[in-house]
Coordinates of C-alpha atoms in Angstrom, one line a residue:
M102 CA 177.4 32.6 81.5
C103 CA 180.4 33.5 83.8
R104 CA 182.7 32.4 86.6
W105 CA 183.4 34.3 89.8
L106 CA 185.3 34.2 93.1
A107 CA 184.8 35.9 96.4
Y108 CA 187.6 35.9 99.1
S109 CA 187.4 37.1 102.7
G110 CA 190.0 36.6 105.4
S111 CA 193.6 37.2 106.0
P112 CA 195.1 39.9 103.7
V113 CA 196.6 38.1 100.7
L114 CA 198.1 39.1 97.3
L115 CA 195.5 38.7 94.7
D116 CA 198.0 36.6 92.8
D117 CA 197.9 33.9 95.5
I118 CA 194.2 33.3 94.7
L119 CA 193.7 34.4 91.1
Y120 CA 196.7 32.8 89.4
R121 CA 198.6 30.4 91.6
P122 CA 196.1 27.6 92.4
A123 CA 195.5 24.8 90.0
H124 CA 192.5 25.5 87.8
S125 CA 192.5 29.1 89.0
L126 CA 189.9 31.6 88.0
I127 CA 192.3 32.8 85.3
D128 CA 192.4 29.3 84.0
Q129 CA 188.6 29.1 84.1
S130 CA 188.4 32.2 81.9
L131 CA 189.9 30.1 79.2
S132 CA 188.9 26.6 80.1
S133 CA 185.9 26.3 82.5
R134 CA 184.9 22.7 83.5
M135 CA 181.5 23.4 85.0
G136 CA 180.2 26.5 83.4
A137 CA 177.6 26.9 80.7
E138 CA 180.4 27.9 78.4
T139 CA 184.0 26.6 78.3
T140 CA 185.4 30.1 77.6
N141 CA 184.7 33.2 79.6
G142 CA 186.6 35.8 77.5
D143 CA 184.1 38.7 77.3
G144 CA 186.0 40.8 79.9
F145 CA 186.9 40.6 83.6
G146 CA 186.7 42.6 86.7
V147 CA 188.3 42.6 90.1
G148 CA 187.2 44.7 93.1
W149 CA 189.0 44.9 96.5
Y150 CA 188.8 46.7 99.9
G151 CA 191.8 48.2 101.7
S152 CA 192.3 47.6 105.4
D153 CA 189.7 50.2 106.3
G154 CA 187.0 48.3 104.5
T155 CA 185.3 51.4 103.0
T156 CA 184.7 52.1 99.3
P157 CA 186.2 49.3 97.1
A158 CA 188.5 49.9 94.2
I159 CA 187.3 48.4 90.9
V160 CA 189.3 47.5 87.8
R161 CA 187.4 46.1 84.7
D162 CA 188.3 45.5 81.1
V163 CA 186.8 43.9 78.0
S164 CA 189.9 41.9 77.2
P165 CA 190.2 38.2 78.3
A166 CA 191.5 37.7 81.8
W167 CA 194.1 35.1 80.7
N168 CA 196.3 37.6 78.8
N169 CA 195.6 41.0 80.4
R170 CA 198.9 42.6 81.5
N171 CA 197.2 45.1 83.8
L172 CA 195.4 42.4 85.7
R173 CA 198.7 40.5 86.1
E174 CA 200.4 43.7 87.4
I175 CA 197.6 44.4 89.9
A176 CA 197.6 40.8 91.2
D177 CA 201.3 40.9 91.9
H178 CA 201.1 44.1 94.0
V179 CA 197.6 44.4 95.6
R180 CA 197.0 42.8 99.0
S181 CA 193.5 42.7 100.4
P182 CA 191.4 41.0 103.1
L183 CA 188.2 41.0 100.9
F184 CA 188.0 41.0 97.1
F185 CA 185.7 39.9 94.3
A186 CA 186.9 38.6 90.9
H187 CA 184.7 37.8 87.8
V188 CA 185.3 36.5 84.3
R189 CA 182.5 37.2 81.9
A190 CA 180.7 35.3 79.1
S191 CA 178.1 37.6 77.8
T192 CA 174.5 36.3 77.5
G193 CA 173.7 38.9 74.9
S194 CA 174.5 42.4 76.2
A195 CA 177.3 44.3 74.7
V196 CA 181.0 43.5 75.5
Q197 CA 181.9 46.8 77.0
Q198 CA 183.7 47.9 80.2
T199 CA 180.5 49.1 82.0
N200 CA 179.0 45.7 81.5
C201 CA 181.9 43.9 83.3
H202 CA 181.4 42.8 86.9
P203 CA 181.7 43.5 89.8
F204 CA 179.4 46.5 90.0
R205 CA 179.9 49.1 92.7
H206 CA 177.7 51.6 94.5
G207 CA 179.0 53.3 97.6
R208 CA 180.5 50.7 99.8
W209 CA 178.7 47.8 98.0
M210 CA 180.0 45.4 95.4
W211 CA 177.9 42.9 93.4
M212 CA 178.6 40.2 90.9
H213 CA 176.3 37.7 89.2
N214 CA 176.5 34.5 87.1
G215 CA 173.3 33.6 85.2
A216 CA 170.7 35.5 83.3
V217 CA 167.2 37.0 83.3
D218 CA 165.5 35.0 80.6
E219 CA 164.0 37.2 77.8
F220 CA 165.6 40.2 79.4
P221 CA 165.0 42.6 76.5
R222 CA 161.2 42.0 76.9
L223 CA 161.3 42.5 80.7
R224 CA 163.9 45.2 81.0
R225 CA 161.6 48.3 80.8
E226 CA 159.2 47.1 83.5
L227 CA 162.1 46.0 85.8
A228 CA 163.9 49.3 85.2
L229 CA 160.9 51.3 86.2
A230 CA 161.0 49.7 89.7
V231 CA 164.4 51.1 90.4
D232 CA 164.4 54.0 92.8
P233 CA 164.6 57.3 90.7
G234 CA 167.4 58.5 92.9
L235 CA 169.5 55.4 92.0
F236 CA 168.6 55.1 88.4
P237 CA 171.1 57.6 87.0
H238 CA 173.9 55.5 88.5
I239 CA 173.3 52.6 86.2
E240 CA 176.1 52.7 83.7
G241 CA 175.7 49.6 81.6
S242 CA 173.0 47.5 79.9
T243 CA 173.2 44.1 81.7
D244 CA 170.5 42.3 83.6
S245 CA 173.1 41.8 86.3
E246 CA 173.6 45.5 87.0
L247 CA 169.9 46.1 86.9
M248 CA 169.4 43.4 89.5
F249 CA 172.0 45.1 91.7
F250 CA 170.1 48.4 91.6
L251 CA 166.8 46.7 92.3
A252 CA 168.4 45.1 95.4
L253 CA 169.6 48.6 96.5
T254 CA 166.1 49.9 95.9
F255 CA 164.6 47.1 98.0
G256 CA 166.8 47.7 101.1
L257 CA 170.2 46.1 100.5
D258 CA 171.6 48.5 103.1
D259 CA 169.3 47.1 105.8
D260 CA 168.7 43.5 105.0
P261 CA 170.6 41.9 102.0
P262 CA 168.8 38.5 102.0
A263 CA 165.4 40.3 102.0
A264 CA 166.5 42.7 99.3
V265 CA 167.7 40.0 97.0
A266 CA 164.6 37.9 97.7
R267 CA 162.4 40.9 96.6
T268 CA 164.6 41.4 93.5
A269 CA 164.2 37.7 92.6
G270 CA 160.4 37.9 93.3
L271 CA 159.9 40.9 91.1
I272 CA 161.8 39.3 88.2
E273 CA 159.8 36.1 88.5
H274 CA 156.5 38.1 88.8
V275 CA 157.2 40.3 85.7
G276 CA 158.5 37.3 83.8
H277 CA 155.5 35.1 84.5
E278 CA 153.2 38.0 83.5
Q279 CA 155.0 38.1 80.1
G280 CA 154.8 34.4 79.6
V281 CA 158.4 33.5 80.5
A282 CA 158.4 30.1 82.2
D283 CA 161.7 30.3 84.1
P284 CA 162.7 33.9 84.3
L285 CA 165.7 33.8 86.6
Q286 CA 169.0 32.0 86.8
M287 CA 171.5 33.3 89.4
T288 CA 174.4 32.8 91.6
V289 CA 175.1 36.2 93.2
A290 CA 177.8 37.6 95.6
V291 CA 177.3 40.9 97.3
T292 CA 179.4 42.6 100.0
D293 CA 179.6 45.8 102.0
G294 CA 183.2 45.4 102.9
T295 CA 182.6 43.4 106.1
G296 CA 180.1 40.6 105.4
V297 CA 179.7 38.6 102.2
W298 CA 176.3 37.3 101.1
V299 CA 176.0 34.6 98.4
F300 CA 172.9 33.3 96.7
R301 CA 172.2 30.2 94.5
Y302 CA 168.8 30.1 92.9
S303 CA 167.0 29.5 89.6
S304 CA 163.3 29.5 88.7
A305 CA 163.8 26.1 87.1
G306 CA 165.5 24.6 90.2
R307 CA 168.7 23.8 88.2
S308 CA 171.1 26.6 89.3
R309 CA 174.6 27.2 88.2
S310 CA 177.4 25.6 90.3
L311 CA 178.6 27.3 93.5
F312 CA 180.9 26.1 96.3
Y313 CA 182.4 27.4 99.5
S314 CA 185.7 26.4 101.2
R315 CA 185.7 24.3 104.3
R316 CA 187.1 25.7 107.5
V317 CA 190.9 26.4 107.2
D318 CA 191.7 24.2 110.2
S319 CA 189.9 21.2 108.6
V320 CA 191.8 21.6 105.3
R321 CA 195.1 22.2 107.1
A322 CA 194.7 18.9 109.0
L323 CA 194.1 17.1 105.7
H324 CA 196.9 18.9 103.9
P325 CA 199.6 20.0 106.4
D326 CA 202.2 20.4 103.6
L327 CA 200.4 23.4 102.0
A328 CA 202.4 26.5 102.8
F329 CA 199.6 28.9 101.9
L330 CA 197.3 27.5 104.6
R331 CA 200.0 28.2 107.3
D332 CA 199.7 31.9 106.6
V333 CA 195.9 32.5 106.7
S334 CA 193.6 32.8 109.7
E335 CA 190.7 30.6 110.6
A336 CA 188.4 33.3 109.4
T337 CA 189.5 32.9 105.8
R338 CA 186.8 31.8 103.3
L339 CA 186.4 31.4 99.6
V340 CA 183.2 31.1 97.5
V341 CA 183.7 30.1 93.9
S342 CA 181.6 29.2 90.8
E343 CA 183.8 26.1 90.5
P344 CA 186.5 24.7 92.8
V345 CA 190.1 26.0 92.4
G346 CA 193.2 24.1 93.5
G347 CA 193.8 20.4 93.5
L348 CA 191.9 19.7 96.7
P349 CA 188.4 18.3 96.0
D350 CA 187.9 17.7 99.7
A351 CA 188.3 21.4 100.5
W352 CA 185.0 22.4 98.9
V353 CA 181.3 22.1 99.9
E354 CA 178.6 22.7 97.3
V355 CA 176.1 25.4 98.2
P356 CA 172.7 23.8 98.2
E357 CA 170.1 24.6 95.6
A358 CA 167.9 27.6 96.6
S359 CA 170.2 28.8 99.4
C360 CA 171.6 32.0 100.8
G361 CA 175.0 31.9 102.5
I362 CA 176.2 34.6 105.0
M363 CA 180.0 34.7 105.5
H364 CA 181.3 36.9 108.3
G365 CA 184.2 36.7 110.6
G366 CA 185.1 33.2 109.8
T367 CA 181.6 31.8 110.2
E368 CA 179.1 30.7 107.6
D369 CA 175.3 30.5 107.9
L370 CA 173.5 28.7 105.1
R371 CA 169.7 29.1 105.0
P372 CA 167.0 28.4 102.5
F373 CA 166.3 31.1 99.9
E374 CA 163.1 31.9 98.0
P375 CA 161.8 34.9 96.1
V376 CA 159.4 37.3 97.7
Y377 CA 157.1 39.4 95.6
A378 CA 155.7 42.5 97.3

């Protein structure tokens, strides 16, 4: 599977989040502690918004994140208030640049950890549900990117939780029709440059790990010696596949079958279930 990180808050250098913390995402690319695989070396991607929050920049590569010089260079010089980062372990699709996360369409970014079980069997029927106007924009061959374009088809622009619920519902419906017992495993992050929506769900009820950071003021009170926390606003939030840093009390696990909405320093966690229409 994969590991990912979503950051929203005070503008920071990517280096401060991707490389500097203990057990950083870069470290997890080589030595994950909570993932389905220890090594996530089938490529990486990072996407970020400038201060205007419009179309994000995306950089992706098939080399491992832990020794990519271009990623190191970008992290040292790019400062952003909202960015996604992802390290990939392929579940069967080709190791190629267009299959690396995050995926982008217009102002939207999307990344995923998990899999559509028996995806080669289900792919054709799922692909036919994508809006014909969106279909030509699919560049790769992953279940993750197809899920993104299904969500766009089902109204991501208007209601992200409803669009992802319909996407999950379609996958489960098609999977069950084809005799797949547990068609979907997912943790997903999606953003339009302002809000961040995250989802944790699996058909089997045993979803991959996902955590969000506690309020900055709470962590600052516990750890007043941390210089990084003095420089970020109360609106700063991180969502991660597994905790980074050496502060276990700084993280809260996202409940099973949940949707989280992070916006302006607040978080709203609510139950999530697929909807088939």
